[in-house]
Short mmCIF file of C-alpha atoms and ligand atoms in Angstrom, two decimals:
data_model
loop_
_atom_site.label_atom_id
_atom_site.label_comp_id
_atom_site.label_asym_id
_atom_site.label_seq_id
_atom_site.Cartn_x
_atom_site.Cartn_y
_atom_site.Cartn_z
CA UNK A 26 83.49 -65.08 -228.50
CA UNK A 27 82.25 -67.26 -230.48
CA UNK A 28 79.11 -69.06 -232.51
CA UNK A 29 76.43 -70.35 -230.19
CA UNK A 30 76.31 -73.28 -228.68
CA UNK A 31 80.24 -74.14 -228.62
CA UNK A 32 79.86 -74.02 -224.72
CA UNK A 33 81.47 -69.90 -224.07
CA UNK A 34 78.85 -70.06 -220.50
CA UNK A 35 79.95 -73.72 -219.55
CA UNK A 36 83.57 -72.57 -219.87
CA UNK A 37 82.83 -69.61 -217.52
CA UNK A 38 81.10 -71.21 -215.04
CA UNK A 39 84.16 -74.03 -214.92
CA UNK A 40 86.30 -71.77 -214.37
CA UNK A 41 84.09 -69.84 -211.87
CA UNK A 42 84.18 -72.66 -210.20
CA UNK A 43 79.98 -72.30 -210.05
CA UNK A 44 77.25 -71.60 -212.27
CA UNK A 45 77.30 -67.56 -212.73
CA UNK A 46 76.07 -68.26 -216.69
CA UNK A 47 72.98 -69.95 -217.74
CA UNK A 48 74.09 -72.71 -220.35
CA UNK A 49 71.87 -74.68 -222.42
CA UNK A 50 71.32 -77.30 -224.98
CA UNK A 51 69.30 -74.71 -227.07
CA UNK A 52 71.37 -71.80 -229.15
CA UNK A 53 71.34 -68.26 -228.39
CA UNK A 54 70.27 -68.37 -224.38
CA UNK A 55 72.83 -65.90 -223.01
CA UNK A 56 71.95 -62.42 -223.55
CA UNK A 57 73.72 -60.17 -221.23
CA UNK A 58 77.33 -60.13 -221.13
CA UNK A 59 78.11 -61.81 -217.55
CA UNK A 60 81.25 -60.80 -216.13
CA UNK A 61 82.58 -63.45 -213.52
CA UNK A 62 85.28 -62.79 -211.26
CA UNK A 63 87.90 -64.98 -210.65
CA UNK A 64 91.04 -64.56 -208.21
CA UNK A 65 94.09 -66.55 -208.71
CA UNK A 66 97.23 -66.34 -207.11
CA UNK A 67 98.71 -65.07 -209.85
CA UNK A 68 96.12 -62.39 -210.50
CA UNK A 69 92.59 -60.98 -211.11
CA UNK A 70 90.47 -62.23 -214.30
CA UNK A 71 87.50 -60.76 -215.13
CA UNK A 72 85.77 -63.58 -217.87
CA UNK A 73 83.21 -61.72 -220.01
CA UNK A 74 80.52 -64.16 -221.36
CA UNK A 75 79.04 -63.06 -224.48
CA UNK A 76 75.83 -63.98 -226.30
CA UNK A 77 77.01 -65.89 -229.71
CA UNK A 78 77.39 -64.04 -232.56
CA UNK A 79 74.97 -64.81 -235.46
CA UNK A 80 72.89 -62.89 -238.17
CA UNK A 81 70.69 -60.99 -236.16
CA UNK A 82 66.88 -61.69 -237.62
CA UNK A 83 65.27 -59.36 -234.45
CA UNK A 84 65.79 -56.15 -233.13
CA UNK A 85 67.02 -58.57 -230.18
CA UNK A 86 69.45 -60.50 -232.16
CA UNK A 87 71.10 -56.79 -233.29
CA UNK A 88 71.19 -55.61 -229.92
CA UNK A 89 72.96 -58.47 -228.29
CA UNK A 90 75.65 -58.16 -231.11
CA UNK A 91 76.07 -54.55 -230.93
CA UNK A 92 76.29 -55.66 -226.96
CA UNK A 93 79.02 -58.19 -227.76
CA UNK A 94 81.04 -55.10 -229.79
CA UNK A 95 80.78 -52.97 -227.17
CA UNK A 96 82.91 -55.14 -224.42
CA UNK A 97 84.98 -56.70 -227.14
CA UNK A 98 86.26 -52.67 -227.41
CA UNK A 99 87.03 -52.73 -223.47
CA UNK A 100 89.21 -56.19 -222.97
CA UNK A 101 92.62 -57.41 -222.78
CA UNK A 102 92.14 -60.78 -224.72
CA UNK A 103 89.47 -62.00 -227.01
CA UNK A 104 89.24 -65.81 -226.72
CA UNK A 105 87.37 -67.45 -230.15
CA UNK A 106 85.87 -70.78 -229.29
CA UNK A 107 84.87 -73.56 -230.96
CA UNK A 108 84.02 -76.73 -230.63
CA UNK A 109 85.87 -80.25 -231.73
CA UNK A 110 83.65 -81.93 -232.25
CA UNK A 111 82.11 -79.41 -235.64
CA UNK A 112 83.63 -78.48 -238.77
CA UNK A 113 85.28 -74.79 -238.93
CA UNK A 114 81.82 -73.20 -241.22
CA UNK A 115 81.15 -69.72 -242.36
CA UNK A 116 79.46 -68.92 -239.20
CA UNK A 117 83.11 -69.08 -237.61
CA UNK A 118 84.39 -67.69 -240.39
CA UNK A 119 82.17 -64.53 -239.74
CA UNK A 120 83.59 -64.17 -236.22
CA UNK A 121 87.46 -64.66 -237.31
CA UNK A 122 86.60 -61.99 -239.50
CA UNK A 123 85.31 -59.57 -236.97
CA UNK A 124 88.62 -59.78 -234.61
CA UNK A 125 90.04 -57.15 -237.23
CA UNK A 126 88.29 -54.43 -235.33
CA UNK A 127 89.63 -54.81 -231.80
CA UNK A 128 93.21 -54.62 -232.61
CA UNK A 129 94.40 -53.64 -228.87
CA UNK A 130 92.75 -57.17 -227.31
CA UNK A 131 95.57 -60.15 -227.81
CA UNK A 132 93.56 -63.42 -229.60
CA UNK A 133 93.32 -66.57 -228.63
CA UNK A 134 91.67 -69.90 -229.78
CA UNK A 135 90.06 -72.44 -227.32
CA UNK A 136 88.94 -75.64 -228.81
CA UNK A 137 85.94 -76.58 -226.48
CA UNK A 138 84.41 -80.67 -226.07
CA UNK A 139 87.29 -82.33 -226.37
CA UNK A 140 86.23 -84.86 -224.60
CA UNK A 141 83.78 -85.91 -227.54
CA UNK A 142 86.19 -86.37 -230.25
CA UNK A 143 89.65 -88.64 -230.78
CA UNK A 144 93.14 -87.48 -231.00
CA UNK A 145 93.02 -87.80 -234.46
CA UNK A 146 89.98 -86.03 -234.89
CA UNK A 147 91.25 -83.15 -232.31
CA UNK A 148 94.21 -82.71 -234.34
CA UNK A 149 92.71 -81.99 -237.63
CA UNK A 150 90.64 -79.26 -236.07
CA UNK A 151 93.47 -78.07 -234.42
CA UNK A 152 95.95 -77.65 -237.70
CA UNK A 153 92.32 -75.83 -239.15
CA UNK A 154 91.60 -73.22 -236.56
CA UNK A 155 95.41 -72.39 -236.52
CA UNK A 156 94.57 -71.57 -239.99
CA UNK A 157 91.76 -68.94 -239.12
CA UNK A 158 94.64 -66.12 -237.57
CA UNK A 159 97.91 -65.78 -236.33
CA UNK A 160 96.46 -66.60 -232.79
CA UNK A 161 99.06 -65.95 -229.56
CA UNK A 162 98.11 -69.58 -228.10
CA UNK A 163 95.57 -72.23 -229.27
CA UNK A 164 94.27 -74.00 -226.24
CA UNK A 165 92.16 -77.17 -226.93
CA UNK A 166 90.29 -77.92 -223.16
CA UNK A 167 87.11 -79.80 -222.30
CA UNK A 168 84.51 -77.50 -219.65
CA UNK A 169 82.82 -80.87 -219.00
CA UNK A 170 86.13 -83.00 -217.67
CA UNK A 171 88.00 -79.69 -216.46
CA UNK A 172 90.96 -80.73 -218.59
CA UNK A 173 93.19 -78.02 -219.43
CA UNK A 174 90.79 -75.18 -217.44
CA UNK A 175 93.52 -74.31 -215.29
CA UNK A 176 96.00 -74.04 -218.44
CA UNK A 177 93.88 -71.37 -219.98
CA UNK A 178 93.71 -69.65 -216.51
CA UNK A 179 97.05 -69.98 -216.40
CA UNK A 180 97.93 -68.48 -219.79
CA UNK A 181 95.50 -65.51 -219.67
CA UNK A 182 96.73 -64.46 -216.50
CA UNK A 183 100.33 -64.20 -218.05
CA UNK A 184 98.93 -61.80 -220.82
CA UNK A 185 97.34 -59.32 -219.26
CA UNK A 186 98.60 -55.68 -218.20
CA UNK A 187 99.91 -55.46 -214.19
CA UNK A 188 97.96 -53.05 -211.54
CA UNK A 189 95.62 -53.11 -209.21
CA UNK A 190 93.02 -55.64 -209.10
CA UNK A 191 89.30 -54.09 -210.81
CA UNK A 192 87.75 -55.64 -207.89
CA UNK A 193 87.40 -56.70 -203.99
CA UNK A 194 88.62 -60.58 -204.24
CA UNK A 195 85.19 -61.94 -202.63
CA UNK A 196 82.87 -60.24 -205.18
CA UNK A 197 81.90 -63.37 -207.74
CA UNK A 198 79.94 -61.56 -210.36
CA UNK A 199 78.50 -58.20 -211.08
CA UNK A 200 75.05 -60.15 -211.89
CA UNK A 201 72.63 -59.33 -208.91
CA UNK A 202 70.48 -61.65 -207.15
CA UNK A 203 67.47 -60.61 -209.74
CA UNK A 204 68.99 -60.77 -212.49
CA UNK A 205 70.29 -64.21 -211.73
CA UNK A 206 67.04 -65.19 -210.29
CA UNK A 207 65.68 -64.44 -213.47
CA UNK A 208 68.37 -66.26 -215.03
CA UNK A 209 67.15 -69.72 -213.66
CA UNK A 210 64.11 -69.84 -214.61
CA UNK A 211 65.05 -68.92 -217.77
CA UNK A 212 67.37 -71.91 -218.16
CA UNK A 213 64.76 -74.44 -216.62
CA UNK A 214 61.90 -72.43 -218.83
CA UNK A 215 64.17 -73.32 -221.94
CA UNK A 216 65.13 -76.62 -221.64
CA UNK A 217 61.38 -78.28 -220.64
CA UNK A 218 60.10 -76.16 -223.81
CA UNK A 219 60.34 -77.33 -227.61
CA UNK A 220 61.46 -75.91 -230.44
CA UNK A 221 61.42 -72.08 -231.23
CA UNK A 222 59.96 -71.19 -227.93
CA UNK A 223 63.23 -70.47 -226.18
CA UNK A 224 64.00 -67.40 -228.52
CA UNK A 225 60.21 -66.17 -227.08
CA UNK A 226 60.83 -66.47 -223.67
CA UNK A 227 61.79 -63.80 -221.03
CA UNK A 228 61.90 -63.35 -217.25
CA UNK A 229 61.41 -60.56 -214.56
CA UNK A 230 61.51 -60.38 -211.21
CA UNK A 231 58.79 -58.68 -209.62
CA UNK A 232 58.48 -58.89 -205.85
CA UNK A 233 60.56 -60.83 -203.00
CA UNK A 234 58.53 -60.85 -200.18
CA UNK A 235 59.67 -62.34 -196.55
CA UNK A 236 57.07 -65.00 -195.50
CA UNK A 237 56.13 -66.55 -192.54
CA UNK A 238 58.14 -69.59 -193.31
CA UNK A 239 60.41 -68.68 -196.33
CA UNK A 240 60.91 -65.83 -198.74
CA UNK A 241 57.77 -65.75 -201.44
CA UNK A 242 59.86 -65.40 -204.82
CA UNK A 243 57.68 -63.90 -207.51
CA UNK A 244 58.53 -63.83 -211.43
CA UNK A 245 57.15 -62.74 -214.09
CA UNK A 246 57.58 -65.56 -217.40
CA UNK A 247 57.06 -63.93 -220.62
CA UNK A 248 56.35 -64.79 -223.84
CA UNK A 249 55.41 -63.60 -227.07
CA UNK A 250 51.59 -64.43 -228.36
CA UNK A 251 48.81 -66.18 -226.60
CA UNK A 252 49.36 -69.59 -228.32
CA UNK A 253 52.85 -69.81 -226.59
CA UNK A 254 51.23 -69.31 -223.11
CA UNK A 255 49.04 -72.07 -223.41
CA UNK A 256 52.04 -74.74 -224.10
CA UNK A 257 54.38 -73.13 -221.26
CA UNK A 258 51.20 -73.14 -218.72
CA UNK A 259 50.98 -77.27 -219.66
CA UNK A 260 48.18 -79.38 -219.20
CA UNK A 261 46.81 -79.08 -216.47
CA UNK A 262 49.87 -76.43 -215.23
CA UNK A 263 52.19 -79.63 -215.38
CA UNK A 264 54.75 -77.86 -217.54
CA UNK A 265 54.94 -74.69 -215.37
CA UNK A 266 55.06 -76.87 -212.46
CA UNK A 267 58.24 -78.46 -213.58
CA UNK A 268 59.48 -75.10 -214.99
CA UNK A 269 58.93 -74.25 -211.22
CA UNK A 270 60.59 -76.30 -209.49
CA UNK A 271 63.62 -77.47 -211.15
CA UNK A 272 64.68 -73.49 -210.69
CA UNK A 273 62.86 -73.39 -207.28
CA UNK A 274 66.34 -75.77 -206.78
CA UNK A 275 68.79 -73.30 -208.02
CA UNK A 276 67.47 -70.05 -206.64
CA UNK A 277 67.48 -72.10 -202.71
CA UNK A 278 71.18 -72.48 -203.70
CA UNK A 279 71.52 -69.02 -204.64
CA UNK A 280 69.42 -67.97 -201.67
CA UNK A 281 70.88 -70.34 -199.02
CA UNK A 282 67.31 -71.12 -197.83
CA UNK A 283 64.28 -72.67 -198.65
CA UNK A 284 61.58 -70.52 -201.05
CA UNK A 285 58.61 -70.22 -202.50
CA UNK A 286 58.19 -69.61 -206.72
CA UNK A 287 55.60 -68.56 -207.83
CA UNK A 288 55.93 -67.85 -211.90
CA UNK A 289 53.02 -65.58 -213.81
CA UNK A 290 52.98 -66.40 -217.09
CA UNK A 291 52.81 -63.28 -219.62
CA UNK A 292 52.34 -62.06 -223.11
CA UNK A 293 54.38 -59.31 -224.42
CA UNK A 294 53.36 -58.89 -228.07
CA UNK A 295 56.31 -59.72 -230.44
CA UNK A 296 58.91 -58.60 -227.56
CA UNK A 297 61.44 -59.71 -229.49
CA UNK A 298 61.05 -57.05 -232.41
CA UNK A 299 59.43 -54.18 -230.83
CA UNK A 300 61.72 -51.46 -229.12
CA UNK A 301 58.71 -50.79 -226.61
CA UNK A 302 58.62 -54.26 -225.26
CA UNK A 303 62.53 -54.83 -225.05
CA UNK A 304 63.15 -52.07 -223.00
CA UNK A 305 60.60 -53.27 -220.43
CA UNK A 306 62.06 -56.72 -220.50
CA UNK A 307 65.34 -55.03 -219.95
CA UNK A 308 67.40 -55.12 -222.96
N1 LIG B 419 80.67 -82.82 -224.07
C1 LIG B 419 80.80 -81.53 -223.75
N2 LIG B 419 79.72 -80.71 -223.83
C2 LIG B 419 79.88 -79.41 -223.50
C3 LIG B 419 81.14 -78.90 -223.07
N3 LIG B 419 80.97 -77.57 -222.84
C4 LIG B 419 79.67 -77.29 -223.12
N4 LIG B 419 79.00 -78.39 -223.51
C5 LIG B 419 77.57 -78.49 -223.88
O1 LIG B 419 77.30 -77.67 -225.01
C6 LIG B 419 76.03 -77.04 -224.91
C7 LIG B 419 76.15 -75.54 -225.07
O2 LIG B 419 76.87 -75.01 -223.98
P1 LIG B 419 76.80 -73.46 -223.59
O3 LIG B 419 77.88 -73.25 -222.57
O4 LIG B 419 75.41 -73.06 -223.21
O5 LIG B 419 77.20 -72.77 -224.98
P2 LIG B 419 77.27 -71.21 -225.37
O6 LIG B 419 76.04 -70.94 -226.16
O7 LIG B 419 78.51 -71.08 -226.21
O8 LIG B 419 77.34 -70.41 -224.11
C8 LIG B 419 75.45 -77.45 -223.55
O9 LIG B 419 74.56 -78.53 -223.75
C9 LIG B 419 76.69 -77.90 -222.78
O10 LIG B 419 76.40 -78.89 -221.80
C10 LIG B 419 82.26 -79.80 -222.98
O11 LIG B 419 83.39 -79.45 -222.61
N5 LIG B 419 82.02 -81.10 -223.33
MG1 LIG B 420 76.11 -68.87 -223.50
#
């Protein structure tokens, strides 16, 4: 857990070992907790990636935090993050706070980016999150440079309970091809647009369909008011076009062949506040 932004999907997909979580430059993009699966040696460890936690402004925002209580009941270890290279805020504080209600998970503290700060620097944020709680290990790692990944591996897999592994050891994820489908554009959708935007946008999948030559992908792009379509759409389409294919890139990867995207831009009225309109978009 921890605030957006402090790089909780990054960390995932390192250890993954591929990208299972969309991760972004913009706060607040993950909105499902991901599970990815990751087989070691020593054991079986199922990585929950959780939205951030913030102040929730939208019916969205109070969902995805009543999301991130519900799995923080179910696990083993609770991990806070955050990052070197920021100041310990209330907004951390908040979180800290919050570990009081899971007491059966063991807690942790990874320091994330350290790769953008100096020993010196490191330190000092060190001696303050060890301040926060009586945490079991504090782990200070970088996602970016893979230093220390393997450590925290390493060290969750000695705290958790023996038995059986939860799952076959070539399953990756629970995420199906859809929803990570989805997922991509998404994360090219957010990082081409400016601003508030990303909060507005949403994806579904609405038809694969074999073609002649390759698979026809079709989504669905959504966003809140008719203003909003206008600047995703682009001048001239250029910005959809770009949307387009920079994830046309990561669903061939997914896919292992070649496809074709084709992305219908949407409105769904305020979405974001109006229980009718999240449940079709799937939350
Ligand atoms: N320099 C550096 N940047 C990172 C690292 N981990 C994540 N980031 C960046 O921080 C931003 C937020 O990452 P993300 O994983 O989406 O954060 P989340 O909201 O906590 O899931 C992205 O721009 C990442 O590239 C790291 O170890 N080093
Ligand atoms: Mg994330």
């Amino acid at each position: 857990m921890g605030r957006p932004n402090v790089g909780k999907s990054t960390l995932t997909n390192a250890i993954a070992g591929q990208k299972i979580a969309i991760t972004s430059s913009k706060p607040q993009t993950t909105r499902r907790a991901i599970r990815a699966i990751v087989n070691r040696e020593k054991g079986q460890l199922i990585i929950v990636d959780t939205p951030g936690i913030h102040r929730p402004r939208t019916l969205l925002g109070q969902r995805l935090n009543d999301l991130v209580s519900s799995t923080l009941t179910d696990v083993d270890v609770i991990a806070f993050c955050s990052p070197a290279n920021e100041k310990i805020g209330p907004g951390d504080k908040h979180i800290v706070a919050e570990l009081e209600k899971y007491p059966r998970a063991k807690k942790i503290a990874i320091v994330t980016k350290v790769d953008t700060v100096s020993k010196v620097k490191l330190a000092e944020h060190l001696l303050d999150v060890s301040q926060l709680w009586d945490w079991k290990e504090i782990i200070p790692l970088s996602a970016l440079t893979g230093d220390q990944v393997e450590l925290l591996v390493d060290v969750v897999l000695g705290m958790l309970p023996q038995g059986p592994a939860l799952y076959p050891d070539d399953i990756d994820t629970e995420e199906t091809l859809e929803e990570r489908i989805c997922e991509l554009v998404r994360e090219s959708a957010l990082e081409l647009v400016e601003d508030e935007l990303p909060h507005s946008l949403a994806v579904t999948l609405d038809e694969i369909v074999e073609g002649d030559v390759k698979p026809q992908v079709h989504v669905s792009l959504w966003v809140e008011r008719d203003s909003q379509k206008g600047i995703v759409i682009g001048k001239g389409g250029s910005m959809l076009k770009e949307i387009g294919s920079t994830a046309r890139v990561g669903i061939q990867e997914l896919m292992g062949t070649d496809v074709h995207l084709a992305i219908q831009v949407r409105v769904a009225p305020d979405w974001q506040r109006n229980p009718k309109q999240l449940g079709k978009l799937g939350f």
